[in-house]
mmCIF file of C-alpha atoms and ligand atoms in Angstrom:
data_model
loop_
_atom_site.group_PDB
_atom_site.id
_atom_site.type_symbol
_atom_site.label_atom_id
_atom_site.label_comp_id
_atom_site.label_asym_id
_atom_site.label_seq_id
_atom_site.Cartn_x
_atom_site.Cartn_y
_atom_site.Cartn_z
ATOM 1 C CA MET E 1 14.298 193.176 218.173
ATOM 2 C CA ILE E 2 14.869 190.169 219.776
ATOM 3 C CA ASP E 3 17.061 188.341 217.979
ATOM 4 C CA PHE E 4 17.167 184.794 218.424
ATOM 5 C CA ARG E 5 18.725 183.683 215.128
ATOM 6 C CA SER E 6 22.197 183.475 216.242
ATOM 7 C CA ASP E 7 24.270 183.983 219.172
ATOM 8 C CA THR E 8 26.825 186.213 216.771
ATOM 9 C CA PHE E 9 24.243 188.765 216.847
ATOM 10 C CA THR E 10 25.729 189.765 220.256
ATOM 11 C CA ARG E 11 26.460 194.205 221.328
ATOM 12 C CA PRO E 12 29.552 193.888 222.983
ATOM 13 C CA THR E 13 28.592 195.138 226.947
ATOM 14 C CA PRO E 14 29.293 198.307 228.706
ATOM 15 C CA GLY E 15 32.094 196.292 230.675
ATOM 16 C CA MET E 16 33.918 195.003 227.344
ATOM 17 C CA LEU E 17 33.478 199.085 225.286
ATOM 18 C CA GLN E 18 35.392 200.199 228.489
ATOM 19 C CA ALA E 19 38.259 197.029 227.702
ATOM 20 C CA MET E 20 39.087 197.590 224.217
ATOM 21 C CA ILE E 21 39.559 201.581 225.054
ATOM 22 C CA THR E 22 41.328 201.133 227.543
ATOM 23 C CA ALA E 23 43.067 198.318 225.922
ATOM 24 C CA GLU E 24 47.177 198.279 225.779
ATOM 25 C CA THR E 25 48.262 197.650 222.246
ATOM 26 C CA GLY E 26 51.108 197.383 219.606
ATOM 27 C CA ASP E 27 51.941 195.440 216.535
ATOM 28 C CA ASP E 28 50.959 191.894 216.305
ATOM 29 C CA VAL E 29 52.236 191.237 213.177
ATOM 30 C CA PHE E 30 55.915 191.447 215.308
ATOM 31 C CA GLY E 31 54.117 190.170 217.613
ATOM 32 C CA GLU E 32 54.007 192.973 219.848
ATOM 33 C CA ASP E 33 50.494 193.150 220.731
ATOM 34 C CA PRO E 34 50.914 193.036 224.811
ATOM 35 C CA SER E 35 46.739 192.100 224.652
ATOM 36 C CA VAL E 36 47.418 189.649 222.374
ATOM 37 C CA ASN E 37 50.095 188.002 224.040
ATOM 38 C CA LYS E 38 47.630 187.103 227.271
ATOM 39 C CA LEU E 39 44.756 186.528 225.121
ATOM 40 C CA GLU E 40 46.842 183.726 223.650
ATOM 41 C CA ALA E 41 48.351 182.430 226.648
ATOM 42 C CA ARG E 42 45.164 182.681 228.391
ATOM 43 C CA MET E 43 43.764 180.069 226.792
ATOM 44 C CA ALA E 44 46.376 177.736 225.951
ATOM 45 C CA ASP E 45 46.562 177.570 229.695
ATOM 46 C CA TYR E 46 42.542 176.955 230.177
ATOM 47 C CA PHE E 47 43.298 174.481 227.457
ATOM 48 C CA GLY E 48 46.387 173.036 228.752
ATOM 49 C CA LYS E 49 47.475 173.516 225.507
ATOM 50 C CA ALA E 50 51.195 175.162 225.054
ATOM 51 C CA ALA E 51 50.275 178.070 222.351
ATOM 52 C CA ALA E 52 47.562 179.807 221.141
ATOM 53 C CA LEU E 53 46.126 181.831 218.260
ATOM 54 C CA TYR E 54 44.216 184.936 217.472
ATOM 55 C CA CYS E 55 42.776 184.557 214.169
ATOM 56 C CA PRO E 56 40.153 186.853 213.065
ATOM 57 C CA SER E 57 37.752 184.232 212.817
ATOM 58 C CA GLY E 58 36.268 180.779 213.415
ATOM 59 C CA THR E 59 35.966 179.832 210.387
ATOM 60 C CA MET E 60 39.517 181.177 209.591
ATOM 61 C CA SER E 61 41.379 179.187 212.614
ATOM 62 C CA ASN E 62 39.427 175.375 211.837
ATOM 63 C CA GLN E 63 40.799 176.659 208.154
ATOM 64 C CA ILE E 64 44.487 177.751 209.341
ATOM 65 C CA ALA E 65 44.279 173.570 211.288
ATOM 66 C CA ILE E 66 43.382 171.966 208.720
ATOM 67 C CA LYS E 67 45.927 173.145 206.691
ATOM 68 C CA VAL E 68 48.573 171.925 209.280
ATOM 69 C CA HIS E 69 47.257 168.800 209.031
ATOM 70 C CA THR E 70 47.035 168.077 205.633
ATOM 71 C CA GLN E 71 48.958 167.609 202.318
ATOM 72 C CA PRO E 72 47.076 168.635 199.542
ATOM 73 C CA GLY E 73 44.937 165.233 197.845
ATOM 74 C CA ASP E 74 44.585 163.961 201.453
ATOM 75 C CA GLU E 75 40.825 163.211 202.762
ATOM 76 C CA VAL E 76 39.447 164.621 206.115
ATOM 77 C CA VAL E 77 36.342 163.053 208.092
ATOM 78 C CA CYS E 78 34.503 164.545 209.756
ATOM 79 C CA SER E 79 29.925 164.472 209.825
ATOM 80 C CA ASP E 80 27.632 165.499 206.992
ATOM 81 C CA LEU E 81 26.802 168.400 209.329
ATOM 82 C CA ALA E 82 30.387 169.420 210.077
ATOM 83 C CA HIS E 83 30.348 173.907 209.883
ATOM 84 C CA VAL E 84 33.715 172.568 208.101
ATOM 85 C CA TYR E 85 32.130 171.289 205.461
ATOM 86 C CA ILE E 86 28.972 172.539 204.686
ATOM 87 C CA TYR E 87 29.577 177.054 205.941
ATOM 88 C CA GLU E 88 33.135 177.617 205.310
ATOM 89 C CA GLY E 89 32.854 177.930 201.325
ATOM 90 C CA GLY E 90 34.058 174.788 200.383
ATOM 91 C CA GLY E 91 37.537 176.108 202.245
ATOM 92 C CA ILE E 92 38.793 172.447 202.434
ATOM 93 C CA ALA E 93 39.029 172.432 199.415
ATOM 94 C CA PHE E 94 40.337 175.106 197.980
ATOM 95 C CA ASN E 95 42.868 176.863 201.577
ATOM 96 C CA ALA E 96 44.367 173.049 201.714
ATOM 97 C CA GLY E 97 43.190 171.382 198.183
ATOM 98 C CA ALA E 98 42.637 168.527 200.527
ATOM 99 C CA GLN E 99 39.068 166.406 199.843
ATOM 100 C CA THR E 100 36.144 165.421 202.642
ATOM 101 C CA ARG E 101 35.268 162.510 203.865
ATOM 102 C CA PRO E 102 31.295 163.197 205.213
ATOM 103 C CA ILE E 103 29.654 160.446 207.458
ATOM 104 C CA ALA E 104 26.951 160.564 208.557
ATOM 105 C CA GLY E 105 26.069 160.068 211.733
ATOM 106 C CA ASP E 106 24.375 161.393 214.903
ATOM 107 C CA ARG E 107 23.083 165.201 214.700
ATOM 108 C CA GLY E 108 26.900 165.764 214.130
ATOM 109 C CA MET E 109 28.913 163.694 215.002
ATOM 110 C CA ILE E 110 29.819 160.684 215.020
ATOM 111 C CA THR E 111 31.257 157.806 216.783
ATOM 112 C CA ALA E 112 34.237 155.926 216.549
ATOM 113 C CA ALA E 113 33.549 153.029 215.147
ATOM 114 C CA GLN E 114 32.506 155.099 211.891
ATOM 115 C CA VAL E 115 36.253 156.596 212.160
ATOM 116 C CA LYS E 116 37.797 153.524 211.680
ATOM 117 C CA ALA E 117 35.453 152.529 208.677
ATOM 118 C CA ALA E 118 36.295 155.293 207.350
ATOM 119 C CA ILE E 119 40.012 155.375 207.219
ATOM 120 C CA ASN E 120 41.705 154.392 204.132
ATOM 121 C CA PRO E 121 44.417 151.321 203.372
ATOM 122 C CA ASP E 122 47.479 153.100 201.836
ATOM 123 C CA ASP E 123 47.066 152.381 198.973
ATOM 124 C CA VAL E 124 47.958 154.266 195.579
ATOM 125 C CA HIS E 125 44.344 154.330 194.673
ATOM 126 C CA LYS E 126 43.285 156.459 197.814
ATOM 127 C CA ALA E 127 43.115 159.619 199.398
ATOM 128 C CA ARG E 128 45.424 159.177 202.687
ATOM 129 C CA THR E 129 43.470 159.926 205.777
ATOM 130 C CA SER E 130 45.130 162.909 208.106
ATOM 131 C CA LEU E 131 42.992 164.561 209.060
ATOM 132 C CA VAL E 132 39.488 163.606 211.713
ATOM 133 C CA CYS E 133 37.223 166.688 212.675
ATOM 134 C CA LEU E 134 34.780 166.939 214.713
ATOM 135 C CA GLU E 135 32.411 169.844 216.557
ATOM 136 C CA ASN E 136 30.753 170.013 219.984
ATOM 137 C CA THR E 137 28.482 171.932 220.706
ATOM 138 C CA SER E 138 27.865 170.000 217.385
ATOM 139 C CA ASN E 139 25.919 173.489 215.683
ATOM 140 C CA ARG E 140 23.354 171.684 212.919
ATOM 141 C CA GLY E 141 22.564 168.821 215.213
ATOM 142 C CA GLY E 142 20.891 171.198 217.918
ATOM 143 C CA GLY E 143 24.094 172.285 219.466
ATOM 144 C CA CYS E 144 24.615 168.652 221.232
ATOM 145 C CA ILE E 145 27.438 167.503 223.827
ATOM 146 C CA TYR E 146 29.627 165.077 222.339
ATOM 147 C CA ASP E 147 29.874 161.821 224.724
ATOM 148 C CA TRP E 148 33.297 162.376 226.190
ATOM 149 C CA GLN E 149 33.791 158.206 225.881
ATOM 150 C CA GLU E 150 33.088 158.095 222.569
ATOM 151 C CA ILE E 151 36.398 161.505 221.929
ATOM 152 C CA GLU E 152 38.576 159.676 223.357
ATOM 153 C CA LYS E 153 37.736 156.058 221.582
ATOM 154 C CA ILE E 154 38.525 158.173 218.611
ATOM 155 C CA ALA E 155 41.111 159.530 219.733
ATOM 156 C CA ALA E 156 42.898 156.078 220.479
ATOM 157 C CA VAL E 157 41.847 155.457 217.095
ATOM 158 C CA CYS E 158 43.530 158.291 215.708
ATOM 159 C CA ARG E 159 46.383 157.703 217.807
ATOM 160 C CA GLU E 160 46.935 153.871 215.966
ATOM 161 C CA HIS E 161 46.792 155.513 212.791
ATOM 162 C CA GLU E 162 48.573 158.283 213.310
ATOM 163 C CA LEU E 163 45.476 161.018 212.381
ATOM 164 C CA ALA E 164 45.487 164.399 213.396
ATOM 165 C CA LEU E 165 42.380 164.998 215.449
ATOM 166 C CA HIS E 166 40.718 168.582 215.189
ATOM 167 C CA LEU E 167 37.984 169.834 218.004
ATOM 168 C CA ASP E 168 36.250 172.740 215.792
ATOM 169 C CA GLY E 169 34.498 173.328 219.499
ATOM 170 C CA ALA E 170 33.310 177.233 218.551
ATOM 171 C CA ARG E 171 30.579 176.859 221.734
ATOM 172 C CA LEU E 172 32.929 174.710 223.579
ATOM 173 C CA PHE E 173 32.377 176.812 226.483
ATOM 174 C CA ASN E 174 28.853 176.286 226.405
ATOM 175 C CA ALA E 175 29.463 172.366 226.556
ATOM 176 C CA LEU E 176 32.224 172.928 229.198
ATOM 177 C CA VAL E 177 29.601 174.875 230.775
ATOM 178 C CA ALA E 178 26.736 172.079 230.860
ATOM 179 C CA THR E 179 29.049 169.863 231.528
ATOM 180 C CA GLY E 180 30.849 170.961 234.261
ATOM 181 C CA GLN E 181 33.935 168.466 232.479
ATOM 182 C CA ASP E 182 38.210 170.670 233.297
ATOM 183 C CA PRO E 183 38.485 172.135 230.335
ATOM 184 C CA LYS E 184 42.278 170.632 230.115
ATOM 185 C CA ALA E 185 41.238 167.614 229.083
ATOM 186 C CA TYR E 186 40.420 169.052 225.998
ATOM 187 C CA GLY E 187 43.165 169.674 225.529
ATOM 188 C CA LYS E 188 45.292 166.750 226.047
ATOM 189 C CA THR E 189 42.484 164.493 223.795
ATOM 190 C CA PHE E 190 42.753 167.471 220.487
ATOM 191 C CA ASP E 191 45.746 167.478 218.772
ATOM 192 C CA THR E 192 44.474 171.148 217.809
ATOM 193 C CA ILE E 193 41.240 173.594 219.117
ATOM 194 C CA SER E 194 39.296 176.204 217.504
ATOM 195 C CA VAL E 195 37.878 177.834 219.776
ATOM 196 C CA CYS E 196 35.394 180.770 218.504
ATOM 197 C CA LEU E 197 35.140 184.421 220.896
ATOM 198 C CA ASN E 198 32.547 185.460 218.382
ATOM 199 C CA LYS E 199 29.778 182.964 219.774
ATOM 200 C CA GLY E 200 28.205 183.113 223.229
ATOM 201 C CA MET E 201 31.338 184.833 224.460
ATOM 202 C CA GLY E 202 29.570 187.701 222.866
ATOM 203 C CA CYS E 203 33.244 189.493 221.584
ATOM 204 C CA PRO E 204 32.584 191.281 218.155
ATOM 205 C CA MET E 205 34.443 189.225 216.052
ATOM 206 C CA GLY E 206 37.716 186.196 216.814
ATOM 207 C CA SER E 207 38.656 182.999 217.981
ATOM 208 C CA VAL E 208 41.461 181.657 218.997
ATOM 209 C CA LEU E 209 43.586 178.314 217.914
ATOM 210 C CA LEU E 210 45.086 176.011 220.012
ATOM 211 C CA GLY E 211 47.920 173.589 219.648
ATOM 212 C CA SER E 212 51.256 172.510 219.926
ATOM 213 C CA GLU E 213 54.436 174.822 219.681
ATOM 214 C CA THR E 214 55.477 173.354 216.508
ATOM 215 C CA PHE E 215 51.666 174.037 214.907
ATOM 216 C CA ILE E 216 51.234 177.715 216.552
ATOM 217 C CA LYS E 217 54.328 178.059 214.530
ATOM 218 C CA ALA E 218 53.418 177.116 211.025
ATOM 219 C CA ALA E 219 49.736 178.048 211.588
ATOM 220 C CA ARG E 220 51.177 181.910 212.024
ATOM 221 C CA ARG E 221 52.834 181.561 209.027
ATOM 222 C CA ILE E 222 49.576 180.501 206.968
ATOM 223 C CA ARG E 223 47.166 182.917 209.496
ATOM 224 C CA LYS E 224 49.614 185.914 207.696
ATOM 225 C CA LYS E 225 49.372 183.866 204.151
ATOM 226 C CA LEU E 226 45.520 185.059 204.559
ATOM 227 C CA GLY E 227 46.158 187.956 205.486
ATOM 228 C CA GLY E 228 44.805 187.034 208.861
ATOM 229 C CA GLY E 229 47.823 188.995 210.753
ATOM 230 C CA LEU E 230 45.997 192.399 212.142
ATOM 231 C CA ARG E 231 48.316 194.957 213.238
ATOM 232 C CA GLN E 232 46.668 195.638 216.777
ATOM 233 C CA ALA E 233 44.664 193.711 217.128
ATOM 234 C CA GLY E 234 45.128 194.524 220.886
ATOM 235 C CA PHE E 235 41.644 195.996 220.736
ATOM 236 C CA MET E 236 39.038 192.684 220.540
ATOM 237 C CA ALA E 237 41.404 190.566 221.864
ATOM 238 C CA ALA E 238 40.452 192.425 225.154
ATOM 239 C CA THR E 239 37.182 191.727 224.518
ATOM 240 C CA GLY E 240 38.110 188.277 224.571
ATOM 241 C CA LEU E 241 40.204 188.522 228.056
ATOM 242 C CA TYR E 242 37.474 190.558 229.085
ATOM 243 C CA ALA E 243 34.751 187.736 228.305
ATOM 244 C CA LEU E 244 37.171 184.618 229.875
ATOM 245 C CA GLU E 245 36.595 186.897 233.177
ATOM 246 C CA ASN E 246 33.538 187.090 232.888
ATOM 247 C CA HIS E 247 31.004 186.168 230.038
ATOM 248 C CA ILE E 248 32.380 181.630 230.222
ATOM 249 C CA ASN E 249 29.640 181.055 233.874
ATOM 250 C CA ARG E 250 26.888 182.940 233.000
ATOM 251 C CA LEU E 251 26.171 180.050 229.450
ATOM 252 C CA ALA E 252 24.228 178.872 231.563
ATOM 253 C CA GLU E 253 22.168 181.774 231.997
ATOM 254 C CA ASP E 254 21.410 180.617 227.718
ATOM 255 C CA HIS E 255 20.845 177.273 228.366
ATOM 256 C CA ALA E 256 17.840 177.446 230.448
ATOM 257 C CA HIS E 257 16.400 180.212 228.409
ATOM 258 C CA ALA E 258 16.278 177.670 225.627
ATOM 259 C CA ARG E 259 14.564 174.782 227.898
ATOM 260 C CA GLN E 260 11.918 177.639 229.231
ATOM 261 C CA ILE E 261 11.303 178.693 225.647
ATOM 262 C CA ALA E 262 11.143 174.229 224.589
ATOM 263 C CA ASP E 263 8.557 173.437 227.258
ATOM 264 C CA VAL E 264 6.826 176.227 225.835
ATOM 265 C CA LEU E 265 6.659 175.382 221.449
ATOM 266 C CA ASN E 266 6.481 171.235 222.689
ATOM 267 C CA THR E 267 2.914 172.529 223.798
ATOM 268 C CA LYS E 268 2.567 173.148 220.380
ATOM 269 C CA SER E 269 0.781 171.591 217.237
ATOM 270 C CA PHE E 270 3.004 172.999 214.518
ATOM 271 C CA VAL E 271 6.323 171.775 215.865
ATOM 272 C CA SER E 272 7.856 168.116 216.408
ATOM 273 C CA ASN E 273 10.675 167.095 215.840
ATOM 274 C CA MET E 274 12.932 169.540 218.277
ATOM 275 C CA LEU E 275 16.404 168.535 219.085
ATOM 276 C CA PRO E 276 17.562 167.701 222.387
ATOM 277 C CA VAL E 277 18.036 170.491 223.333
ATOM 278 C CA GLU E 278 21.575 169.805 225.447
ATOM 279 C CA THR E 279 22.263 173.742 225.461
ATOM 280 C CA ASN E 280 21.410 177.271 223.980
ATOM 281 C CA ILE E 281 20.571 175.598 220.045
ATOM 282 C CA LEU E 282 16.516 174.987 219.517
ATOM 283 C CA ILE E 283 16.232 173.290 216.411
ATOM 284 C CA PHE E 284 12.931 171.839 215.121
ATOM 285 C CA ASP E 285 9.982 171.334 212.316
ATOM 286 C CA VAL E 286 7.272 173.669 211.743
ATOM 287 C CA SER E 287 3.898 171.853 209.928
ATOM 288 C CA GLY E 288 0.859 172.261 209.879
ATOM 289 C CA SER E 289 -0.654 175.508 211.159
ATOM 290 C CA TYR E 290 2.177 177.151 209.742
ATOM 291 C CA THR E 291 5.395 176.781 207.712
ATOM 292 C CA PRO E 292 8.868 177.488 208.150
ATOM 293 C CA ALA E 293 8.458 181.087 207.022
ATOM 294 C CA THR E 294 4.945 181.439 207.693
ATOM 295 C CA PHE E 295 6.211 180.780 211.041
ATOM 296 C CA VAL E 296 8.889 183.305 211.029
ATOM 297 C CA GLU E 297 6.461 186.043 210.150
ATOM 298 C CA ALA E 298 4.338 185.324 212.656
ATOM 299 C CA LEU E 299 7.165 185.929 215.365
ATOM 300 C CA GLN E 300 8.525 188.411 213.623
ATOM 301 C CA LYS E 301 5.327 191.231 213.474
ATOM 302 C CA GLU E 302 5.748 190.467 217.512
ATOM 303 C CA GLY E 303 9.370 191.664 217.323
ATOM 304 C CA ILE E 304 10.802 188.129 217.926
ATOM 305 C CA LEU E 305 13.794 187.328 214.439
ATOM 306 C CA VAL E 306 14.302 183.341 214.611
ATOM 307 C CA VAL E 307 15.156 181.640 211.231
ATOM 308 C CA ALA E 308 13.913 178.863 208.457
ATOM 309 C CA ILE E 309 17.686 176.812 208.334
ATOM 310 C CA SER E 310 16.322 174.268 206.516
ATOM 311 C CA PRO E 311 12.443 174.196 203.820
ATOM 312 C CA THR E 312 11.153 171.960 207.431
ATOM 313 C CA GLN E 313 13.129 173.375 210.045
ATOM 314 C CA ILE E 314 13.817 176.741 212.257
ATOM 315 C CA ARG E 315 16.839 177.839 214.593
ATOM 316 C CA ILE E 316 16.255 179.699 217.787
ATOM 317 C CA VAL E 317 19.535 180.382 219.423
ATOM 318 C CA THR E 318 20.036 182.097 222.813
ATOM 319 C CA HIS E 319 23.392 184.226 223.657
ATOM 320 C CA LEU E 320 24.447 187.422 225.856
ATOM 321 C CA ASP E 321 21.367 189.687 224.455
ATOM 322 C CA ILE E 322 18.436 187.628 225.188
ATOM 323 C CA THR E 323 16.960 188.814 228.586
ATOM 324 C CA PRO E 324 15.048 186.550 230.675
ATOM 325 C CA ASP E 325 11.988 189.746 229.788
ATOM 326 C CA MET E 326 12.557 188.795 226.159
ATOM 327 C CA VAL E 327 12.363 185.040 226.628
ATOM 328 C CA ALA E 328 9.072 184.909 228.799
ATOM 329 C CA LYS E 329 7.579 187.589 225.991
ATOM 330 C CA THR E 330 8.894 184.853 223.286
ATOM 331 C CA CYS E 331 7.421 182.972 225.351
ATOM 332 C CA GLN E 332 3.983 184.040 225.499
ATOM 333 C CA VAL E 333 4.135 185.159 221.499
ATOM 334 C CA ILE E 334 4.610 181.477 220.993
ATOM 335 C CA ALA E 335 2.171 180.362 223.234
ATOM 336 C CA ALA E 336 -0.335 182.968 221.673
ATOM 337 C CA LEU E 337 -0.858 181.041 217.850
HETATM 338 C C1 PLP M 401 30.586 180.062 214.022
HETATM 339 C C2 PLP M 401 31.229 178.888 213.945
HETATM 340 C C3 PLP M 401 32.693 178.478 213.143
HETATM 341 C C4 PLP M 401 33.101 179.304 212.628
HETATM 342 O O1 PLP M 401 32.050 180.787 212.592
HETATM 343 P P1 PLP M 401 32.955 182.362 212.382
HETATM 344 O O2 PLP M 401 31.603 182.455 211.726
HETATM 345 O O3 PLP M 401 34.495 182.543 211.060
HETATM 346 O O4 PLP M 401 33.688 182.592 213.167
HETATM 347 C C5 PLP M 401 33.086 177.461 212.857
HETATM 348 N N1 PLP M 401 31.911 175.756 213.728
HETATM 349 C C6 PLP M 401 30.972 176.080 213.722
HETATM 350 C C7 PLP M 401 30.798 175.082 213.939
HETATM 351 C C8 PLP M 401 30.580 177.254 214.420
HETATM 352 O O5 PLP M 401 28.923 177.526 214.624
#
């Protein structure tokens, strides 16, 4: 099967498996796993942050960050398409007891003016606005990349109003490879960042949360409370160390593959409203000779898996396990539809 459903379907490469079985490990709840400590130090250094925390999933990293940044009853400003709002099981309410102020942005990206307008006044009727969450790349926005100037403007609004600024950087490496930006600019601008290792980086699991020493100390306590303190996590952290060495620059291939498939799709009358293809995600409408359901079926018959993400939309995600041959075959199959 050629699996385009998500970049989470990757299998560890032989090199990654080798890194796992030869990993030095210890008990990470005691802070004694050398591979986890090394991964945390490398990631902190890479993004220019003081400290890092290895977490089982991106959802847990985000939820821990939100919990540490807020008090129950506070309000979190984010896009109405944000993963933290629509895909984390209501976790903001469940874990932090905070509420969300979802903003209709452009493909999941919000502006500094929108953030400023969403900040509640100091009034007992109103929830206290304490945190802004951005997502880069934006998953539901078709892997789009924030305009850096806008991010800096949002950061300035947050500083002015003493709000924390968190980045859901599940696919931040995709944005960095596509733009050639310095990762340390992100570390400087955001108070905290969560970065997934289980997406484009090709690891079986894991995410790293980045922040100040004080923040990470608090985050470590929350991770324990959520049951996310793992023992010999180094076997998994080793996959992250391997990916940092081997899987960052190759993301450009995934982006090129996505554009190749988009070019063929765009010649088809049943495809419309394709979101601009900036990284490794394609989102488009299917109508006319196919519905999203019959399109999924037609590709499945050819051994190609894609996913319908709404009654009108299909999503295709390229990743480490998609080879040039698979892309060529997919383009052929689509061209023949
Ligand atoms: C995948 C993803 C996450 C976290 O997902 P996990 O499966 O919990 O690791 C967070 N944010 C975005 C935007 C994502 O795409």
